[in-house]
């Protein structure tokens, strides 16, 4: 099955491909000549995921899905949350974002946090959303060089290492994105069955 992932983030693309496994071909907007930045101006993850999917649908005419993800830190009242990409600067400066997060948590004992992903899917003129989350805590220092974004400072529950230290297979088995992408895959499988069997329609 071919799917368009409305993202410009190659790390997300790689992770989604690994989570979905064989049987799916993932394309991105640039494969269809759309290279401009995808807007994300809403104040919720769901709003942004929908905005990104609608933007790509509008410009390509093609069904697609988008992912908006945020890191929500308990002691910071849920920050950086929907502002995760632009926490420290206007750009996606992973190093500056994690450095600011560690600074804002200096001396803070409660380090609980969670990653939350909302996927918005546009299919046959309808909109669907799927959510995933992983709970954990923010480390005292950054560690590891795998993954991306806040991975060097996030230790998932049940582990002692950050996502950036753990093998990609572990992150992609337990992550926020893994949960949301798996829900998307189950939905698409059921949807395909439903579409393929006209006798089910209307039931
Ligand atoms: P697209 O909108 O093009 O998909 P983006 O990088 O802007 O890509 P988000 O707004 O969803 O994506 O992500 C916000 C930030 O959260 C992102 O820049 C990363 O720093 C961080 N982030 C997202 N997913 C992450 C993950 O799995 N691990 C660590 N950090 C992540």
Coordinates of N, CA and C and ligand atoms in Angstrom, one line a residue:
X1 N 0.8 -1.2 0.0 CA 0.0 0.0 0.0 C 0.9 1.2 0.0
X2 N 0.5 2.2 -0.9 CA 1.3 3.5 -0.9 C 0.6 4.5 0.0
X3 N 1.4 5.2 0.8 CA 0.8 6.2 1.7 C 1.7 7.5 1.6
X4 N 1.0 8.6 1.7 CA 1.8 9.9 1.7 C 1.9 10.4 3.1
X5 N 3.1 10.5 3.6 CA 3.3 11.0 5.0 C 3.6 12.5 4.8
X6 N 2.7 13.4 5.3 CA 2.9 14.8 5.2 C 3.9 15.4 6.2
X7 N 5.2 15.1 5.9 CA 6.2 15.5 6.8 C 7.4 16.0 6.0
X8 N 8.2 16.9 6.6 CA 9.5 17.2 6.1 C 10.6 16.7 7.0
X9 N 10.2 15.9 7.9 CA 11.2 15.4 8.9 C 11.6 13.9 8.6
X10 N 12.8 13.8 8.1 CA 13.3 12.5 7.6 C 13.4 11.4 8.7
X11 N 13.6 11.9 10.0 CA 13.6 10.9 11.1 C 12.3 10.3 11.3
X12 N 11.2 11.1 11.3 CA 9.9 10.6 11.4 C 9.6 9.6 10.3
X13 N 10.0 9.9 9.1 CA 9.7 9.1 8.0 C 10.4 7.7 8.2
X14 N 11.6 7.7 8.6 CA 12.4 6.5 8.8 C 11.7 5.6 9.9
X15 N 11.3 6.3 11.0 CA 10.6 5.6 12.1 C 9.3 5.0 11.6
X16 N 8.5 5.8 11.0 CA 7.2 5.3 10.5 C 7.4 4.1 9.6
X17 N 8.4 4.1 8.7 CA 8.6 3.0 7.8 C 9.0 1.8 8.6
X18 N 9.9 2.0 9.6 CA 10.3 0.8 10.4 C 9.1 0.2 11.2
X19 N 8.3 1.1 11.7 CA 7.1 0.7 12.5 C 6.1 -0.1 11.6
X20 N 5.9 0.4 10.4 CA 4.9 -0.2 9.5 C 5.4 -1.5 8.9
X21 N 6.7 -1.6 8.7 CA 7.3 -2.8 8.2 C 7.0 -2.9 6.7
X22 N 7.3 -4.1 6.1 CA 7.0 -4.3 4.7 C 5.6 -4.1 4.4
X23 N 5.3 -4.0 3.1 CA 3.9 -3.9 2.7 C 3.4 -2.4 2.5
X24 N 4.2 -1.5 3.0 CA 3.8 -0.1 2.8 C 5.0 0.7 2.1
X25 N 4.6 1.5 1.2 CA 5.6 2.4 0.6 C 5.2 3.8 1.0
X26 N 6.1 4.5 1.7 CA 5.8 5.8 2.2 C 6.4 6.9 1.3
X27 N 5.6 7.8 0.8 CA 6.0 8.9 0.0 C 5.9 10.2 0.8
X28 N 6.6 11.2 0.4 CA 6.5 12.5 1.1 C 6.1 13.6 0.1
X29 N 5.7 14.8 0.7 CA 5.3 15.9 -0.2 C 6.3 16.2 -1.3
X30 N 7.6 16.1 -1.0 CA 8.6 16.4 -2.0 C 8.6 15.5 -3.2
X31 N 8.1 14.2 -3.0 CA 8.0 13.3 -4.1 C 6.9 13.8 -5.1
X32 N 6.1 14.8 -4.7 CA 5.1 15.3 -5.5 C 5.3 16.8 -5.9
X33 N 6.6 17.2 -5.7 CA 7.0 18.6 -6.1 C 6.6 19.6 -5.0
X34 N 6.2 19.2 -3.8 CA 5.8 20.2 -2.8 C 7.0 20.3 -1.8
X35 N 7.8 21.3 -1.9 CA 8.9 21.4 -1.0 C 8.9 22.5 0.0
X36 N 7.8 23.3 0.0 CA 7.7 24.4 1.0 C 7.4 23.8 2.3
X37 N 7.7 24.6 3.3 CA 7.5 24.2 4.7 C 6.0 24.0 5.0
X38 N 5.7 22.9 5.7 CA 4.3 22.6 6.0 C 3.9 23.4 7.2
X39 N 2.9 24.2 7.2 CA 2.5 25.1 8.3 C 2.0 24.3 9.5
X40 N 2.3 24.7 10.7 CA 1.8 24.2 11.9 C 1.6 25.3 12.9
X41 N 0.4 26.0 12.8 CA 0.2 27.2 13.6 C -0.9 27.1 14.6
X42 N -1.4 25.9 14.8 CA -2.5 25.8 15.8 C -1.9 25.6 17.2
X43 N -2.8 25.6 18.2 CA -2.3 25.6 19.6 C -2.5 24.2 20.2
X44 N -2.8 23.2 19.4 CA -2.9 21.8 19.9 C -2.2 20.9 18.9
X45 N -1.8 19.7 19.4 CA -1.1 18.7 18.6 C -2.1 18.3 17.5
X46 N -3.4 18.1 17.9 CA -4.4 17.6 17.0 C -4.6 18.7 15.9
X47 N -4.7 19.9 16.3 CA -4.9 21.0 15.4 C -3.8 21.1 14.3
X48 N -2.6 20.9 14.8 CA -1.4 21.0 13.9 C -1.4 19.8 13.0
X49 N -1.7 18.6 13.5 CA -1.7 17.4 12.6 C -2.7 17.6 11.5
X50 N -3.9 18.1 11.9 CA -4.9 18.3 10.9 C -4.5 19.3 9.9
X51 N -3.9 20.4 10.4 CA -3.5 21.5 9.5 C -2.4 21.0 8.4
X52 N -1.5 20.2 8.9 CA -0.5 19.7 8.0 C -1.1 18.8 7.0
X53 N -2.0 17.9 7.4 CA -2.6 16.9 6.4 C -3.4 17.7 5.4
X54 N -4.2 18.7 5.9 CA -5.0 19.5 5.0 C -4.2 20.3 4.0
X55 N -3.1 20.8 4.4 CA -2.2 21.6 3.6 C -1.7 20.7 2.4
X56 N -1.2 19.5 2.7 CA -0.7 18.6 1.7 C -1.8 18.1 0.8
X57 N -2.9 17.8 1.4 CA -4.1 17.4 0.5 C -4.4 18.5 -0.5
X58 N -4.5 19.8 0.1 CA -4.9 20.9 -0.8 C -3.9 21.1 -1.9
X59 N -2.6 21.0 -1.6 CA -1.6 21.3 -2.7 C -1.3 20.1 -3.6
X60 N -1.6 18.9 -3.2 CA -1.3 17.7 -4.1 C -2.6 17.1 -4.6
X61 N -3.7 17.3 -3.9 CA -5.0 16.6 -4.2 C -5.0 15.2 -3.7
X62 N -3.9 14.8 -3.0 CA -3.8 13.4 -2.6 C -4.1 13.1 -1.1
X63 N -4.7 12.0 -0.9 CA -4.9 11.6 0.5 C -3.6 11.4 1.2
X64 N -3.5 11.7 2.5 CA -2.2 11.6 3.2 C -2.5 11.6 4.7
X65 N -1.4 11.4 5.5 CA -1.5 11.5 6.9 C -0.3 12.4 7.4
X66 N -0.5 13.0 8.6 CA 0.5 13.9 9.2 C 0.6 13.5 10.6
X67 N 1.8 13.8 11.2 CA 2.1 13.5 12.6 C 2.5 14.8 13.3
X68 N 1.8 15.1 14.4 CA 2.4 16.2 15.2 C 2.7 15.7 16.6
X69 N 3.8 16.0 17.1 CA 4.3 15.4 18.3 C 4.8 16.4 19.3
X70 N 4.6 16.2 20.6 CA 5.1 17.2 21.6 C 5.6 16.4 22.8
X71 N 6.6 17.0 23.4 CA 7.1 16.5 24.7 C 6.4 17.3 25.8
X72 N 5.7 16.6 26.7 CA 5.0 17.3 27.8 C 5.6 17.0 29.1
X73 N 6.2 18.0 29.7 CA 6.9 17.8 31.0 C 6.0 18.3 32.2
X74 N 5.8 17.4 33.1 CA 4.9 17.6 34.2 C 5.3 18.9 35.0
X75 N 6.5 19.0 35.4 CA 7.0 20.1 36.3 C 6.9 21.5 35.5
X76 N 6.8 21.4 34.2 CA 6.7 22.7 33.4 C 5.3 22.9 32.9
X77 N 4.3 22.2 33.6 CA 2.9 22.4 33.2 C 2.6 22.0 31.8
X78 N 3.3 21.0 31.3 CA 3.0 20.4 30.0 C 3.9 21.0 28.9
X79 N 4.7 22.0 29.2 CA 5.6 22.6 28.2 C 6.8 21.6 27.9
X80 N 7.4 21.6 26.8 CA 7.2 22.5 25.6 C 6.0 22.1 24.8
X81 N 5.4 20.9 24.9 CA 4.2 20.6 24.3 C 4.1 20.9 22.8
X82 N 3.1 21.6 22.5 CA 2.9 21.9 21.1 C 4.0 22.8 20.5
X83 N 4.8 23.4 21.4 CA 5.9 24.3 20.9 C 7.2 23.6 20.9
X84 N 7.2 22.3 20.9 CA 8.4 21.5 21.1 C 9.4 21.8 20.0
X85 N 9.0 22.0 18.8 CA 10.0 22.3 17.7 C 10.6 23.7 17.8
X86 N 9.9 24.6 18.4 CA 10.4 26.0 18.5 C 10.6 26.4 20.0
X87 N 11.0 25.5 20.8 CA 11.1 25.8 22.2 C 12.2 26.9 22.5
X88 N 13.3 26.7 21.9 CA 14.5 27.6 22.2 C 14.6 28.7 21.1
X89 N 14.4 28.3 19.9 CA 14.6 29.2 18.7 C 13.4 29.1 17.8
X90 N 13.5 29.9 16.7 CA 12.4 29.8 15.7 C 12.5 28.5 14.8
X91 N 13.8 28.0 14.8 CA 14.0 26.8 13.9 C 13.9 25.5 14.7
X92 N 14.2 24.4 14.0 CA 14.2 23.1 14.7 C 15.6 22.8 15.2
X93 N 16.0 23.6 16.2 CA 17.4 23.4 16.7 C 17.4 22.4 17.9
X94 N 17.6 21.1 17.5 CA 17.5 20.1 18.6 C 18.4 20.3 19.8
X95 N 19.6 20.7 19.5 CA 20.6 20.9 20.6 C 20.1 22.1 21.5
X96 N 19.7 23.2 20.9 CA 19.3 24.3 21.7 C 18.0 24.0 22.5
X97 N 17.1 23.2 21.9 CA 15.9 22.8 22.6 C 16.2 21.9 23.8
X98 N 17.0 20.9 23.7 CA 17.3 20.1 24.8 C 18.1 20.8 25.9
X99 N 19.0 21.7 25.4 CA 19.8 22.5 26.4 C 18.9 23.3 27.3
X100 N 17.9 24.0 26.6 CA 17.0 24.9 27.3 C 16.1 24.0 28.3
X101 N 15.7 22.9 27.8 CA 14.9 22.0 28.7 C 15.6 21.6 30.0
X102 N 16.9 21.2 29.8 CA 17.7 20.8 30.9 C 17.9 22.0 31.9
X103 N 18.1 23.1 31.3 CA 18.3 24.3 32.1 C 17.0 24.7 32.9
X104 N 15.9 24.6 32.3 CA 14.6 24.9 33.0 C 14.3 23.8 34.0
X105 N 14.9 22.7 34.0 CA 14.7 21.6 35.0 C 15.8 21.5 36.0
X106 N 16.7 22.4 36.0 CA 17.8 22.4 36.9 C 17.3 22.5 38.3
X107 N 17.7 21.5 39.1 CA 17.3 21.5 40.5 C 15.8 21.0 40.7
X108 N 15.2 20.5 39.7 CA 13.8 20.0 39.8 C 13.8 18.5 40.0
X109 N 13.2 18.0 41.0 CA 13.3 16.6 41.3 C 12.2 15.8 40.5
X110 N 11.1 16.4 40.3 CA 10.0 15.7 39.5 C 10.3 15.9 38.0
X111 N 10.8 14.8 37.4 CA 11.2 14.8 36.0 C 10.3 14.1 35.1
X112 N 9.1 13.8 35.6 CA 8.1 13.0 34.8 C 7.8 13.8 33.5
X113 N 7.7 13.0 32.4 CA 7.3 13.6 31.1 C 6.7 12.6 30.2
X114 N 6.1 13.0 29.2 CA 5.6 12.1 28.2 C 5.7 12.7 26.8
X115 N 5.9 11.8 25.8 CA 5.8 12.2 24.4 C 4.4 11.8 24.0
X116 N 3.8 12.7 23.2 CA 2.5 12.5 22.7 C 2.4 12.8 21.2
X117 N 1.9 11.8 20.4 CA 1.8 12.0 19.0 C 0.3 12.0 18.6
X118 N -0.1 12.9 17.7 CA -1.4 12.8 17.1 C -1.2 12.7 15.6
X119 N -1.8 11.6 15.0 CA -1.7 11.5 13.6 C -3.1 11.9 13.0
X120 N -3.1 12.7 12.0 CA -4.3 13.0 11.3 C -4.3 12.4 9.9
X121 N -5.3 11.7 9.5 CA -5.4 11.0 8.2 C -6.6 11.6 7.4
X122 N -6.3 11.9 6.2 CA -7.4 12.3 5.3 C -7.5 11.2 4.3
X123 N -8.7 10.6 4.2 CA -9.0 9.5 3.4 C -10.4 9.6 2.8
X124 N -10.5 9.6 1.5 CA -11.7 9.7 0.8 C -12.6 10.8 1.4
X125 N -12.0 11.9 1.6 CA -12.8 13.1 2.0 C -13.2 13.1 3.5
X126 N -12.7 12.2 4.2 CA -12.9 12.2 5.7 C -11.6 12.3 6.5
X127 N -11.8 12.8 7.7 CA -10.6 13.0 8.6 C -10.7 12.1 9.7
X128 N -9.6 11.4 10.0 CA -9.5 10.5 11.2 C -8.2 10.9 12.0
X129 N -8.3 10.7 13.3 CA -7.1 10.9 14.1 C -6.8 9.7 15.0
X130 N -5.5 9.6 15.3 CA -5.0 8.5 16.1 C -3.9 9.0 17.0
X131 N -4.0 8.5 18.3 CA -3.0 9.1 19.3 C -2.1 8.0 19.8
X132 N -0.9 8.4 20.2 CA 0.0 7.5 20.9 C 0.7 8.3 22.0
X133 N 1.2 7.6 23.0 CA 2.0 8.3 24.0 C 3.0 7.3 24.7
X134 N 4.1 7.9 25.2 CA 5.0 7.0 26.0 C 5.4 7.9 27.2
X135 N 5.3 7.3 28.3 CA 5.6 8.0 29.6 C 7.1 7.7 30.0
X136 N 7.7 8.6 30.7 CA 9.0 8.5 31.1 C 9.5 9.6 31.9
X137 N 10.8 9.9 31.9 CA 11.3 11.1 32.6 C 12.5 11.7 31.9
X138 N 12.7 13.0 32.3 CA 13.8 13.7 31.6 C 15.1 13.4 32.4
X139 N 16.2 13.1 31.7 CA 17.5 12.7 32.3 C 18.1 14.0 32.8
X140 N 19.2 13.9 33.6 CA 19.9 15.0 34.2 C 20.8 15.6 33.1
X141 N 21.3 14.8 32.2 CA 22.2 15.2 31.1 C 21.8 14.5 29.8
X142 N 22.2 15.1 28.7 CA 21.9 14.5 27.4 C 22.8 13.3 27.2
X143 N 22.3 12.2 26.6 CA 23.1 11.0 26.4 C 22.6 10.3 25.2
X144 N 23.6 9.8 24.3 CA 23.2 9.0 23.2 C 23.2 9.8 21.9
X145 N 23.3 9.1 20.8 CA 23.3 9.8 19.5 C 22.4 9.2 18.5
X146 N 21.5 8.4 18.9 CA 20.5 7.8 18.0 C 19.2 8.7 18.0
X147 N 18.3 8.4 17.1 CA 17.0 9.1 17.2 C 17.2 10.6 16.8
X148 N 16.4 11.5 17.4 CA 16.4 12.9 17.0 C 15.7 13.7 18.1
X149 N 15.7 15.0 17.9 CA 14.9 15.9 18.8 C 15.3 15.7 20.3
X150 N 14.3 15.4 21.1 CA 14.5 15.3 22.5 C 15.0 13.9 23.0
X151 N 15.2 13.0 22.0 CA 15.6 11.7 22.4 C 16.8 11.6 23.4
X152 N 17.8 12.4 23.3 CA 18.9 12.3 24.2 C 18.6 12.6 25.7
X153 N 17.4 13.2 25.9 CA 17.1 13.5 27.3 C 15.8 12.8 27.8
X154 N 15.3 11.9 27.0 CA 14.1 11.2 27.4 C 14.4 9.7 27.8
X155 N 14.1 9.3 29.0 CA 14.2 7.9 29.4 C 12.8 7.3 29.6
X156 N 12.5 6.4 28.7 CA 11.1 5.8 28.8 C 11.0 5.0 30.0
X157 N 9.8 4.9 30.5 CA 9.4 4.1 31.7 C 9.9 2.7 31.5
X158 N 10.5 2.1 32.6 CA 11.0 0.7 32.5 C 12.4 0.5 32.0
X159 N 13.0 1.7 31.6 CA 14.4 1.6 31.1 C 15.3 2.6 31.9
X160 N 16.6 2.4 31.7 CA 17.5 3.3 32.4 C 18.3 4.2 31.4
X161 N 18.1 3.9 30.1 CA 18.8 4.7 29.1 C 17.8 5.6 28.3
X162 N 18.4 6.6 27.7 CA 17.5 7.5 26.9 C 17.2 6.9 25.6
X163 N 16.2 7.4 24.9 CA 15.8 6.9 23.6 C 17.0 7.0 22.6
X164 N 17.9 8.0 22.8 CA 19.0 8.2 21.9 C 20.1 7.1 22.2
X165 N 20.0 6.4 23.4 CA 21.0 5.4 23.6 C 20.4 4.0 23.3
X166 N 19.1 3.9 23.4 CA 18.5 2.6 23.1 C 18.5 2.3 21.6
X167 N 18.5 1.0 21.2 CA 18.4 0.7 19.8 C 17.1 1.2 19.2
X168 N 17.2 1.6 17.9 CA 16.0 2.1 17.2 C 14.8 1.1 17.3
X169 N 15.2 -0.2 17.4 CA 14.1 -1.2 17.4 C 13.3 -1.0 18.7
X170 N 14.0 -0.7 19.8 CA 13.3 -0.5 21.1 C 12.4 0.7 21.0
X171 N 12.9 1.9 20.6 CA 12.1 3.1 20.5 C 10.9 2.8 19.6
X172 N 11.1 2.1 18.5 CA 10.0 1.9 17.5 C 9.0 0.8 17.9
X173 N 9.4 0.2 19.0 CA 8.4 -0.8 19.6 C 7.5 -0.2 20.6
X174 N 8.1 0.8 21.4 CA 7.3 1.3 22.5 C 7.0 2.8 22.5
X175 N 7.3 3.5 21.4 CA 7.2 5.0 21.4 C 5.8 5.4 21.1
X176 N 5.6 6.7 21.4 CA 4.4 7.5 21.1 C 4.0 7.3 19.6
X177 N 5.1 7.4 18.7 CA 4.8 7.3 17.3 C 4.4 5.9 16.9
X178 N 5.1 4.9 17.6 CA 4.7 3.5 17.3 C 3.3 3.2 17.6
X179 N 2.8 3.7 18.8 CA 1.4 3.5 19.1 C 0.4 4.1 18.1
X180 N 0.7 5.4 17.8 CA -0.2 6.1 16.8 C -0.1 5.4 15.4
X181 N 1.1 5.1 15.0 CA 1.2 4.5 13.6 C 0.5 3.1 13.6
X182 N 0.7 2.4 14.7 CA 0.0 1.0 14.7 C -1.5 1.2 14.6
X183 N -2.0 2.2 15.3 CA -3.5 2.4 15.2 C -3.9 2.8 13.8
X184 N -3.1 3.6 13.2 CA -3.3 4.0 11.8 C -3.3 2.7 10.9
X185 N -2.3 1.8 11.1 CA -2.2 0.6 10.2 C -3.4 -0.3 10.4
X186 N -3.9 -0.5 11.7 CA -5.0 -1.3 12.0 C -6.2 -0.7 11.3
X187 N -6.4 0.6 11.4 CA -7.5 1.3 10.7 C -7.5 1.0 9.2
X188 N -6.3 1.2 8.6 CA -6.3 1.1 7.2 C -6.6 -0.3 6.7
X189 N -6.1 -1.3 7.5 CA -6.4 -2.7 7.2 C -7.9 -3.0 7.2
X190 N -8.5 -2.5 8.3 CA -10.0 -2.7 8.4 C -10.7 -1.9 7.3
X191 N -10.2 -0.7 7.0 CA -10.9 0.1 6.0 C -10.8 -0.6 4.6
X192 N -9.6 -1.2 4.4 CA -9.4 -1.9 3.1 C -10.4 -3.1 3.0
X193 N -10.5 -3.8 4.1 CA -11.5 -4.9 4.1 C -12.9 -4.5 3.8
X194 N -13.2 -3.4 4.5 CA -14.6 -2.8 4.4 C -14.8 -2.4 2.9
X195 N -13.8 -1.7 2.4 CA -14.0 -1.2 1.0 C -14.1 -2.3 0.0
X196 N -13.3 -3.4 0.3 CA -13.2 -4.5 -0.6 C -14.5 -5.4 -0.6
X197 N -15.3 -5.2 0.4 CA -16.4 -6.1 0.6 C -17.7 -5.3 0.6
X198 N -18.3 -5.1 -0.6 CA -19.5 -4.2 -0.7 C -20.6 -4.7 0.2
X199 N -20.6 -5.9 0.6 CA -21.7 -6.5 1.4 C -21.7 -5.9 2.8
X200 N -20.5 -5.3 3.2 CA -20.4 -4.8 4.5 C -21.0 -3.3 4.6
X201 N -21.1 -2.7 3.4 CA -21.4 -1.3 3.4 C -22.8 -1.1 4.1
X202 N -22.9 -0.1 4.9 CA -24.2 0.3 5.5 C -24.5 -0.5 6.7
X203 N -23.6 -1.5 7.1 CA -23.9 -2.3 8.3 C -23.1 -1.7 9.5
Ligands
LIG1 P1 6.9 17.8 10.4 O1 6.0 18.9 11.0 O2 7.5 18.2 9.1 O3 6.3 16.5 10.5 P2 8.5 18.5 12.8 O4 10.0 18.2 13.1 O5 8.1 20.0 12.7 O6 8.2 17.8 11.4 P3 6.8 18.2 15.1 O7 6.3 19.6 15.0 O8 5.7 17.1 15.2 O9 7.6 17.8 13.8 O10 7.8 17.9 16.2 C1 8.1 18.8 17.2 C2 9.5 18.6 17.7 O11 9.3 17.6 18.7 C3 10.5 18.1 16.7 O12 11.2 19.2 16.1 C4 11.4 17.3 17.6 O13 12.4 18.2 18.2 C5 10.5 16.8 18.7 N1 10.1 15.4 18.4 C6 9.1 14.9 17.6 N2 9.1 13.6 17.6 C7 10.1 13.2 18.4 C8 10.6 12.0 18.8 O14 10.1 10.8 18.4 N3 11.7 11.9 19.6 C9 12.3 13.1 20.1 N4 11.9 14.3 19.7 C10 10.8 14.4 18.9

